[in-house]
Each structure stands twice: as C-alpha cells, then as structure tokens.
Amino acid sequence: MKCKDILKELADYLDEALDPDLRASIEHHLGKCVDCRVVVDTTRQTIQIFCNSEPAPLPPSTRQRLHDALTRKLGRVHS
Ligand SMILES: [Zn+2]
C-alpha cells in the first residue's frame, strides 16, 4: 500500500467503514510512514473539532446590543 492509497481510503478509514483487511493494511502502513500518520491524525482531529462544535449562542448583552442597533437602524421597531 502506498501513500496515495492511504489518502484515497482516508475518509472511509476515519469513518471506520473499511473492511478489516484494508484497515489492517492502512494501519501497517501508518506504523512505518510518519507522513501518513500526521495526515491521519490531523484529519481526525479536524473532524472531531467540527463534530463537537455547536453554533455558540449569543450572550444576552450581545443580543441586546444587536437588538438596540437594529432598533435604531430601523427606527420604527419598539419593544
Ligand atoms: Zn505513507
């Protein structure tokens, strides 16, 4: 298995959607190829960051400032 094969299977590997033989080949390659290991680790971390991040709710003060600014801008919204 070559580096480009690893990259080709990377998404499925991280998804744990590969069949065991292919997975074993990739892990064997990762055991001796630092470059691919870095790519796999980095990609995995990136995926975890994306999966764990939720849109942050606006803090009330920011929400109020935004509301005030919109109210002033529109000039006719009162609440
Ligand atoms: Zn490699």
PDB file of N, CA and C and ligand atoms in Angstrom:
ATOM      1  N   MET A   1       0.832  -1.199   0.000  1.00  0.00           N
ATOM      2  CA  MET A   1       0.000   0.000   0.000  1.00  0.00           C
ATOM      3  C   MET A   1       0.867   1.250   0.000  1.00  0.00           C
ATOM      4  N   LYS A   2       0.500   2.199  -0.867  1.00  0.00           N
ATOM      5  CA  LYS A   2       1.300   3.415  -0.978  1.00  0.00           C
ATOM      6  C   LYS A   2       0.570   4.599  -0.333  1.00  0.00           C
ATOM      7  N   CYS A   3       1.310   5.688  -0.173  1.00  0.00           N
ATOM      8  CA  CYS A   3       0.743   6.861   0.487  1.00  0.00           C
ATOM      9  C   CYS A   3      -0.526   7.329  -0.204  1.00  0.00           C
ATOM     10  N   LYS A   4      -0.532   7.305  -1.527  1.00  0.00           N
ATOM     11  CA  LYS A   4      -1.722   7.799  -2.206  1.00  0.00           C
ATOM     12  C   LYS A   4      -2.915   6.868  -1.996  1.00  0.00           C
ATOM     13  N   ASP A   5      -2.637   5.597  -1.748  1.00  0.00           N
ATOM     14  CA  ASP A   5      -3.730   4.675  -1.423  1.00  0.00           C
ATOM     15  C   ASP A   5      -4.324   4.998  -0.057  1.00  0.00           C
ATOM     16  N   ILE A   6      -3.438   5.377   0.862  1.00  0.00           N
ATOM     17  CA  ILE A   6      -3.911   5.764   2.189  1.00  0.00           C
ATOM     18  C   ILE A   6      -4.850   6.956   2.069  1.00  0.00           C
ATOM     19  N   LEU A   7      -4.404   7.952   1.313  1.00  0.00           N
ATOM     20  CA  LEU A   7      -5.213   9.166   1.178  1.00  0.00           C
ATOM     21  C   LEU A   7      -6.557   8.861   0.528  1.00  0.00           C
ATOM     22  N   LYS A   8      -6.532   7.922  -0.416  1.00  0.00           N
ATOM     23  CA  LYS A   8      -7.762   7.549  -1.100  1.00  0.00           C
ATOM     24  C   LYS A   8      -8.769   6.912  -0.139  1.00  0.00           C
ATOM     25  N   GLU A   9      -8.252   6.151   0.814  1.00  0.00           N
ATOM     26  CA  GLU A   9      -9.130   5.427   1.741  1.00  0.00           C
ATOM     27  C   GLU A   9      -9.332   6.177   3.059  1.00  0.00           C
ATOM     28  N   LEU A  10      -8.726   7.363   3.140  1.00  0.00           N
ATOM     29  CA  LEU A  10      -8.673   8.054   4.426  1.00  0.00           C
ATOM     30  C   LEU A  10     -10.056   8.312   5.028  1.00  0.00           C
ATOM     31  N   ALA A  11     -10.971   8.792   4.214  1.00  0.00           N
ATOM     32  CA  ALA A  11     -12.297   9.137   4.731  1.00  0.00           C
ATOM     33  C   ALA A  11     -12.998   7.902   5.285  1.00  0.00           C
ATOM     34  N   ASP A  12     -12.924   6.803   4.535  1.00  0.00           N
ATOM     35  CA  ASP A  12     -13.569   5.574   4.994  1.00  0.00           C
ATOM     36  C   ASP A  12     -12.867   5.019   6.226  1.00  0.00           C
ATOM     37  N   TYR A  13     -11.530   5.169   6.236  1.00  0.00           N
ATOM     38  CA  TYR A  13     -10.778   4.692   7.391  1.00  0.00           C
ATOM     39  C   TYR A  13     -11.212   5.432   8.651  1.00  0.00           C
ATOM     40  N   LEU A  14     -11.330   6.750   8.560  1.00  0.00           N
ATOM     41  CA  LEU A  14     -11.712   7.542   9.731  1.00  0.00           C
ATOM     42  C   LEU A  14     -13.171   7.305  10.090  1.00  0.00           C
ATOM     43  N   ASP A  15     -13.952   6.932   9.110  1.00  0.00           N
ATOM     44  CA  ASP A  15     -15.357   6.612   9.326  1.00  0.00           C
ATOM     45  C   ASP A  15     -15.529   5.222   9.915  1.00  0.00           C
ATOM     46  N   GLU A  16     -14.436   4.476   9.972  1.00  0.00           N
ATOM     47  CA  GLU A  16     -14.449   3.088  10.397  1.00  0.00           C
ATOM     48  C   GLU A  16     -15.390   2.267   9.526  1.00  0.00           C
ATOM     49  N   ALA A  17     -15.399   2.613   8.231  1.00  0.00           N
ATOM     50  CA  ALA A  17     -16.277   1.937   7.285  1.00  0.00           C
ATOM     51  C   ALA A  17     -15.513   0.953   6.400  1.00  0.00           C
ATOM     52  N   LEU A  18     -14.226   0.772   6.686  1.00  0.00           N
ATOM     53  CA  LEU A  18     -13.422  -0.110   5.851  1.00  0.00           C
ATOM     54  C   LEU A  18     -13.547  -1.560   6.295  1.00  0.00           C
ATOM     55  N   ASP A  19     -13.332  -2.463   5.353  1.00  0.00           N
ATOM     56  CA  ASP A  19     -13.289  -3.859   5.784  1.00  0.00           C
ATOM     57  C   ASP A  19     -11.968  -4.117   6.512  1.00  0.00           C
ATOM     58  N   PRO A  20     -11.965  -5.076   7.392  1.00  0.00           N
ATOM     59  CA  PRO A  20     -10.819  -5.292   8.298  1.00  0.00           C
ATOM     60  C   PRO A  20      -9.483  -5.478   7.588  1.00  0.00           C
ATOM     61  N   ASP A  21      -9.476  -6.146   6.436  1.00  0.00           N
ATOM     62  CA  ASP A  21      -8.219  -6.352   5.717  1.00  0.00           C
ATOM     63  C   ASP A  21      -7.596  -5.034   5.279  1.00  0.00           C
ATOM     64  N   LEU A  22      -8.437  -4.200   4.695  1.00  0.00           N
ATOM     65  CA  LEU A  22      -7.971  -2.911   4.215  1.00  0.00           C
ATOM     66  C   LEU A  22      -7.503  -2.049   5.387  1.00  0.00           C
ATOM     67  N   ARG A  23      -8.270  -2.116   6.438  1.00  0.00           N
ATOM     68  CA  ARG A  23      -7.940  -1.372   7.641  1.00  0.00           C
ATOM     69  C   ARG A  23      -6.577  -1.814   8.198  1.00  0.00           C
ATOM     70  N   ALA A  24      -6.346  -3.108   8.198  1.00  0.00           N
ATOM     71  CA  ALA A  24      -5.074  -3.634   8.687  1.00  0.00           C
ATOM     72  C   ALA A  24      -3.927  -3.163   7.802  1.00  0.00           C
ATOM     73  N   SER A  25      -4.152  -3.139   6.486  1.00  0.00           N
ATOM     74  CA  SER A  25      -3.109  -2.657   5.577  1.00  0.00           C
ATOM     75  C   SER A  25      -2.772  -1.204   5.855  1.00  0.00           C
ATOM     76  N   ILE A  26      -3.796  -0.411   6.085  1.00  0.00           N
ATOM     77  CA  ILE A  26      -3.569   1.011   6.359  1.00  0.00           C
ATOM     78  C   ILE A  26      -2.811   1.166   7.667  1.00  0.00           C
ATOM     79  N   GLU A  27      -3.219   0.425   8.680  1.00  0.00           N
ATOM     80  CA  GLU A  27      -2.544   0.563   9.966  1.00  0.00           C
ATOM     81  C   GLU A  27      -1.093   0.087   9.884  1.00  0.00           C
ATOM     82  N   HIS A  28      -0.865  -0.925   9.066  1.00  0.00           N
ATOM     83  CA  HIS A  28       0.504  -1.376   8.845  1.00  0.00           C
ATOM     84  C   HIS A  28       1.320  -0.257   8.203  1.00  0.00           C
ATOM     85  N   HIS A  29       0.760   0.399   7.200  1.00  0.00           N
ATOM     86  CA  HIS A  29       1.448   1.499   6.536  1.00  0.00           C
ATOM     87  C   HIS A  29       1.681   2.652   7.517  1.00  0.00           C
ATOM     88  N   LEU A  30       0.663   2.977   8.307  1.00  0.00           N
ATOM     89  CA  LEU A  30       0.795   4.079   9.262  1.00  0.00           C
ATOM     90  C   LEU A  30       1.887   3.795  10.279  1.00  0.00           C
ATOM     91  N   GLY A  31       2.094   2.502  10.563  1.00  0.00           N
ATOM     92  CA  GLY A  31       3.115   2.132  11.522  1.00  0.00           C
ATOM     93  C   GLY A  31       4.515   2.460  11.053  1.00  0.00           C
ATOM     94  N   LYS A  32       4.708   2.588   9.754  1.00  0.00           N
ATOM     95  CA  LYS A  32       6.061   2.858   9.262  1.00  0.00           C
ATOM     96  C   LYS A  32       6.171   4.131   8.446  1.00  0.00           C
ATOM     97  N   CYS A  33       5.057   4.848   8.273  1.00  0.00           N
ATOM     98  CA  CYS A  33       5.097   6.071   7.472  1.00  0.00           C
ATOM     99  C   CYS A  33       4.602   7.254   8.302  1.00  0.00           C
ATOM    100  N   VAL A  34       5.553   8.075   8.738  1.00  0.00           N
ATOM    101  CA  VAL A  34       5.214   9.206   9.600  1.00  0.00           C
ATOM    102  C   VAL A  34       4.320  10.196   8.861  1.00  0.00           C
ATOM    103  N   ASP A  35       4.597  10.418   7.594  1.00  0.00           N
ATOM    104  CA  ASP A  35       3.825  11.401   6.831  1.00  0.00           C
ATOM    105  C   ASP A  35       2.331  11.081   6.876  1.00  0.00           C
ATOM    106  N   CYS A  36       2.017   9.835   6.592  1.00  0.00           N
ATOM    107  CA  CYS A  36       0.614   9.448   6.575  1.00  0.00           C
ATOM    108  C   CYS A  36       0.003   9.515   7.970  1.00  0.00           C
ATOM    109  N   ARG A  37       0.828   9.183   8.964  1.00  0.00           N
ATOM    110  CA  ARG A  37       0.307   9.239  10.331  1.00  0.00           C
ATOM    111  C   ARG A  37      -0.078  10.667  10.690  1.00  0.00           C
ATOM    112  N   VAL A  38       0.747  11.618  10.284  1.00  0.00           N
ATOM    113  CA  VAL A  38       0.443  13.023  10.561  1.00  0.00           C
ATOM    114  C   VAL A  38      -0.852  13.422   9.856  1.00  0.00           C
ATOM    115  N   VAL A  39      -0.983  12.996   8.610  1.00  0.00           N
ATOM    116  CA  VAL A  39      -2.194  13.341   7.861  1.00  0.00           C
ATOM    117  C   VAL A  39      -3.422  12.754   8.537  1.00  0.00           C
ATOM    118  N   VAL A  40      -3.318  11.486   8.921  1.00  0.00           N
ATOM    119  CA  VAL A  40      -4.464  10.824   9.558  1.00  0.00           C
ATOM    120  C   VAL A  40      -4.809  11.498  10.878  1.00  0.00           C
ATOM    121  N   ASP A  41      -3.794  11.756  11.694  1.00  0.00           N
ATOM    122  CA  ASP A  41      -4.050  12.386  12.997  1.00  0.00           C
ATOM    123  C   ASP A  41      -4.668  13.765  12.830  1.00  0.00           C
ATOM    124  N   THR A  42      -4.100  14.535  11.918  1.00  0.00           N
ATOM    125  CA  THR A  42      -4.595  15.895  11.724  1.00  0.00           C
ATOM    126  C   THR A  42      -6.034  15.885  11.230  1.00  0.00           C
ATOM    127  N   THR A  43      -6.299  15.004  10.267  1.00  0.00           N
ATOM    128  CA  THR A  43      -7.642  14.940   9.720  1.00  0.00           C
ATOM    129  C   THR A  43      -8.634  14.486  10.784  1.00  0.00           C
ATOM    130  N   ARG A  44      -8.229  13.512  11.579  1.00  0.00           N
ATOM    131  CA  ARG A  44      -9.120  13.026  12.632  1.00  0.00           C
ATOM    132  C   ARG A  44      -9.437  14.135  13.627  1.00  0.00           C
ATOM    133  N   GLN A  45      -8.420  14.891  14.020  1.00  0.00           N
ATOM    134  CA  GLN A  45      -8.646  15.981  14.971  1.00  0.00           C
ATOM    135  C   GLN A  45      -9.554  17.048  14.378  1.00  0.00           C
ATOM    136  N   THR A  46      -9.342  17.336  13.086  1.00  0.00           N
ATOM    137  CA  THR A  46     -10.177  18.334  12.431  1.00  0.00           C
ATOM    138  C   THR A  46     -11.628  17.893  12.429  1.00  0.00           C
ATOM    139  N   ILE A  47     -11.845  16.613  12.133  1.00  0.00           N
ATOM    140  CA  ILE A  47     -13.215  16.099  12.124  1.00  0.00           C
ATOM    141  C   ILE A  47     -13.830  16.202  13.511  1.00  0.00           C
ATOM    142  N   GLN A  48     -13.041  15.876  14.541  1.00  0.00           N
ATOM    143  CA  GLN A  48     -13.585  15.939  15.896  1.00  0.00           C
ATOM    144  C   GLN A  48     -13.945  17.362  16.279  1.00  0.00           C
ATOM    145  N   ILE A  49     -13.105  18.307  15.875  1.00  0.00           N
ATOM    146  CA  ILE A  49     -13.414  19.702  16.185  1.00  0.00           C
ATOM    147  C   ILE A  49     -14.735  20.098  15.532  1.00  0.00           C
ATOM    148  N   PHE A  50     -14.890  19.701  14.271  1.00  0.00           N
ATOM    149  CA  PHE A  50     -16.119  20.054  13.565  1.00  0.00           C
ATOM    150  C   PHE A  50     -17.332  19.395  14.201  1.00  0.00           C
ATOM    151  N   CYS A  51     -17.183  18.132  14.582  1.00  0.00           N
ATOM    152  CA  CYS A  51     -18.325  17.399  15.137  1.00  0.00           C
ATOM    153  C   CYS A  51     -18.725  17.941  16.496  1.00  0.00           C
ATOM    154  N   ASN A  52     -17.735  18.403  17.273  1.00  0.00           N
ATOM    155  CA  ASN A  52     -18.030  18.825  18.638  1.00  0.00           C
ATOM    156  C   ASN A  52     -18.482  20.271  18.737  1.00  0.00           C
ATOM    157  N   SER A  53     -18.224  21.039  17.691  1.00  0.00           N
ATOM    158  CA  SER A  53     -18.555  22.447  17.806  1.00  0.00           C
ATOM    159  C   SER A  53     -20.013  22.683  17.452  1.00  0.00           C
ATOM    160  N   GLU A  54     -20.661  23.420  18.301  1.00  0.00           N
ATOM    161  CA  GLU A  54     -22.030  23.830  18.022  1.00  0.00           C
ATOM    162  C   GLU A  54     -22.004  25.333  17.849  1.00  0.00           C
ATOM    163  N   PRO A  55     -22.961  25.846  17.112  1.00  0.00           N
ATOM    164  CA  PRO A  55     -23.017  27.294  16.987  1.00  0.00           C
ATOM    165  C   PRO A  55     -23.192  27.911  18.370  1.00  0.00           C
ATOM    166  N   ALA A  56     -22.300  28.811  18.743  1.00  0.00           N
ATOM    167  CA  ALA A  56     -22.372  29.393  20.074  1.00  0.00           C
ATOM    168  C   ALA A  56     -23.559  30.335  20.155  1.00  0.00           C
ATOM    169  N   PRO A  57     -24.366  30.203  21.204  1.00  0.00           N
ATOM    170  CA  PRO A  57     -25.473  31.147  21.360  1.00  0.00           C
ATOM    171  C   PRO A  57     -24.931  32.531  21.683  1.00  0.00           C
ATOM    172  N   LEU A  58     -25.591  33.550  21.252  1.00  0.00           N
ATOM    173  CA  LEU A  58     -25.151  34.903  21.551  1.00  0.00           C
ATOM    174  C   LEU A  58     -25.351  35.171  23.035  1.00  0.00           C
ATOM    175  N   PRO A  59     -24.355  35.764  23.684  1.00  0.00           N
ATOM    176  CA  PRO A  59     -24.580  36.172  25.072  1.00  0.00           C
ATOM    177  C   PRO A  59     -25.666  37.251  25.121  1.00  0.00           C
ATOM    178  N   PRO A  60     -26.429  37.305  26.217  1.00  0.00           N
ATOM    179  CA  PRO A  60     -27.554  38.261  26.290  1.00  0.00           C
ATOM    180  C   PRO A  60     -27.138  39.691  26.007  1.00  0.00           C
ATOM    181  N   SER A  61     -25.954  40.110  26.511  1.00  0.00           N
ATOM    182  CA  SER A  61     -25.536  41.500  26.301  1.00  0.00           C
ATOM    183  C   SER A  61     -25.328  41.775  24.820  1.00  0.00           C
ATOM    184  N   THR A  62     -24.750  40.794  24.116  1.00  0.00           N
ATOM    185  CA  THR A  62     -24.543  40.960  22.683  1.00  0.00           C
ATOM    186  C   THR A  62     -25.883  40.992  21.962  1.00  0.00           C
ATOM    187  N   ARG A  63     -26.780  40.135  22.403  1.00  0.00           N
ATOM    188  CA  ARG A  63     -28.096  40.087  21.791  1.00  0.00           C
ATOM    189  C   ARG A  63     -28.819  41.435  21.971  1.00  0.00           C
ATOM    190  N   GLN A  64     -28.671  41.993  23.196  1.00  0.00           N
ATOM    191  CA  GLN A  64     -29.330  43.265  23.486  1.00  0.00           C
ATOM    192  C   GLN A  64     -28.724  44.381  22.626  1.00  0.00           C
ATOM    193  N   ARG A  65     -27.394  44.372  22.524  1.00  0.00           N
ATOM    194  CA  ARG A  65     -26.745  45.402  21.701  1.00  0.00           C
ATOM    195  C   ARG A  65     -27.173  45.280  20.253  1.00  0.00           C
ATOM    196  N   LEU A  66     -27.262  44.059  19.802  1.00  0.00           N
ATOM    197  CA  LEU A  66     -27.683  43.829  18.430  1.00  0.00           C
ATOM    198  C   LEU A  66     -29.110  44.332  18.234  1.00  0.00           C
ATOM    199  N   HIS A  67     -29.947  44.023  19.204  1.00  0.00           N
ATOM    200  CA  HIS A  67     -31.347  44.453  19.140  1.00  0.00           C
ATOM    201  C   HIS A  67     -31.433  45.974  19.125  1.00  0.00           C
ATOM    202  N   ASP A  68     -30.666  46.609  20.018  1.00  0.00           N
ATOM    203  CA  ASP A  68     -30.664  48.064  20.075  1.00  0.00           C
ATOM    204  C   ASP A  68     -30.205  48.662  18.753  1.00  0.00           C
ATOM    205  N   ALA A  69     -29.145  48.083  18.214  1.00  0.00           N
ATOM    206  CA  ALA A  69     -28.611  48.612  16.957  1.00  0.00           C
ATOM    207  C   ALA A  69     -29.635  48.467  15.842  1.00  0.00           C
ATOM    208  N   LEU A  70     -30.301  47.336  15.811  1.00  0.00           N
ATOM    209  CA  LEU A  70     -31.315  47.115  14.781  1.00  0.00           C
ATOM    210  C   LEU A  70     -32.481  48.079  14.975  1.00  0.00           C
ATOM    211  N   THR A  71     -32.850  48.276  16.252  1.00  0.00           N
ATOM    212  CA  THR A  71     -33.958  49.173  16.552  1.00  0.00           C
ATOM    213  C   THR A  71     -33.634  50.590  16.069  1.00  0.00           C
ATOM    214  N   ARG A  72     -32.419  51.034  16.370  1.00  0.00           N
ATOM    215  CA  ARG A  72     -32.018  52.377  15.947  1.00  0.00           C
ATOM    216  C   ARG A  72     -31.984  52.466  14.436  1.00  0.00           C
ATOM    217  N   LYS A  73     -31.462  51.430  13.826  1.00  0.00           N
ATOM    218  CA  LYS A  73     -31.297  51.453  12.386  1.00  0.00           C
ATOM    219  C   LYS A  73     -32.649  51.475  11.682  1.00  0.00           C
ATOM    220  N   LEU A  74     -33.538  50.653  12.185  1.00  0.00           N
ATOM    221  CA  LEU A  74     -34.856  50.579  11.541  1.00  0.00           C
ATOM    222  C   LEU A  74     -35.729  51.765  11.951  1.00  0.00           C
ATOM    223  N   GLY A  75     -35.460  52.267  13.174  1.00  0.00           N
ATOM    224  CA  GLY A  75     -36.128  53.482  13.603  1.00  0.00           C
ATOM    225  C   GLY A  75     -37.594  53.327  13.970  1.00  0.00           C
ATOM    226  N   ARG A  76     -38.184  52.222  13.673  1.00  0.00           N
ATOM    227  CA  ARG A  76     -39.621  52.128  13.926  1.00  0.00           C
ATOM    228  C   ARG A  76     -39.992  50.856  14.709  1.00  0.00           C
ATOM    229  N   VAL A  77     -38.969  50.149  15.152  1.00  0.00           N
ATOM    230  CA  VAL A  77     -39.238  48.930  15.907  1.00  0.00           C
ATOM    231  C   VAL A  77     -39.127  49.249  17.389  1.00  0.00           C
ATOM    232  N   HIS A  78     -40.220  49.075  18.127  1.00  0.00           N
ATOM    233  CA  HIS A  78     -40.172  49.304  19.555  1.00  0.00           C
ATOM    234  C   HIS A  78     -40.688  48.058  20.255  1.00  0.00           C
ATOM    235  N   SER A  79     -40.009  47.727  21.350  1.00  0.00           N
ATOM    236  CA  SER A  79     -40.475  46.551  22.066  1.00  0.00           C
ATOM    237  C   SER A  79     -40.436  46.827  23.565  1.00  0.00           C
TER     238      SER A  79
HETATM  239 ZN    ZN B   1       2.533   6.884   3.682  1.00  0.00          ZN
END
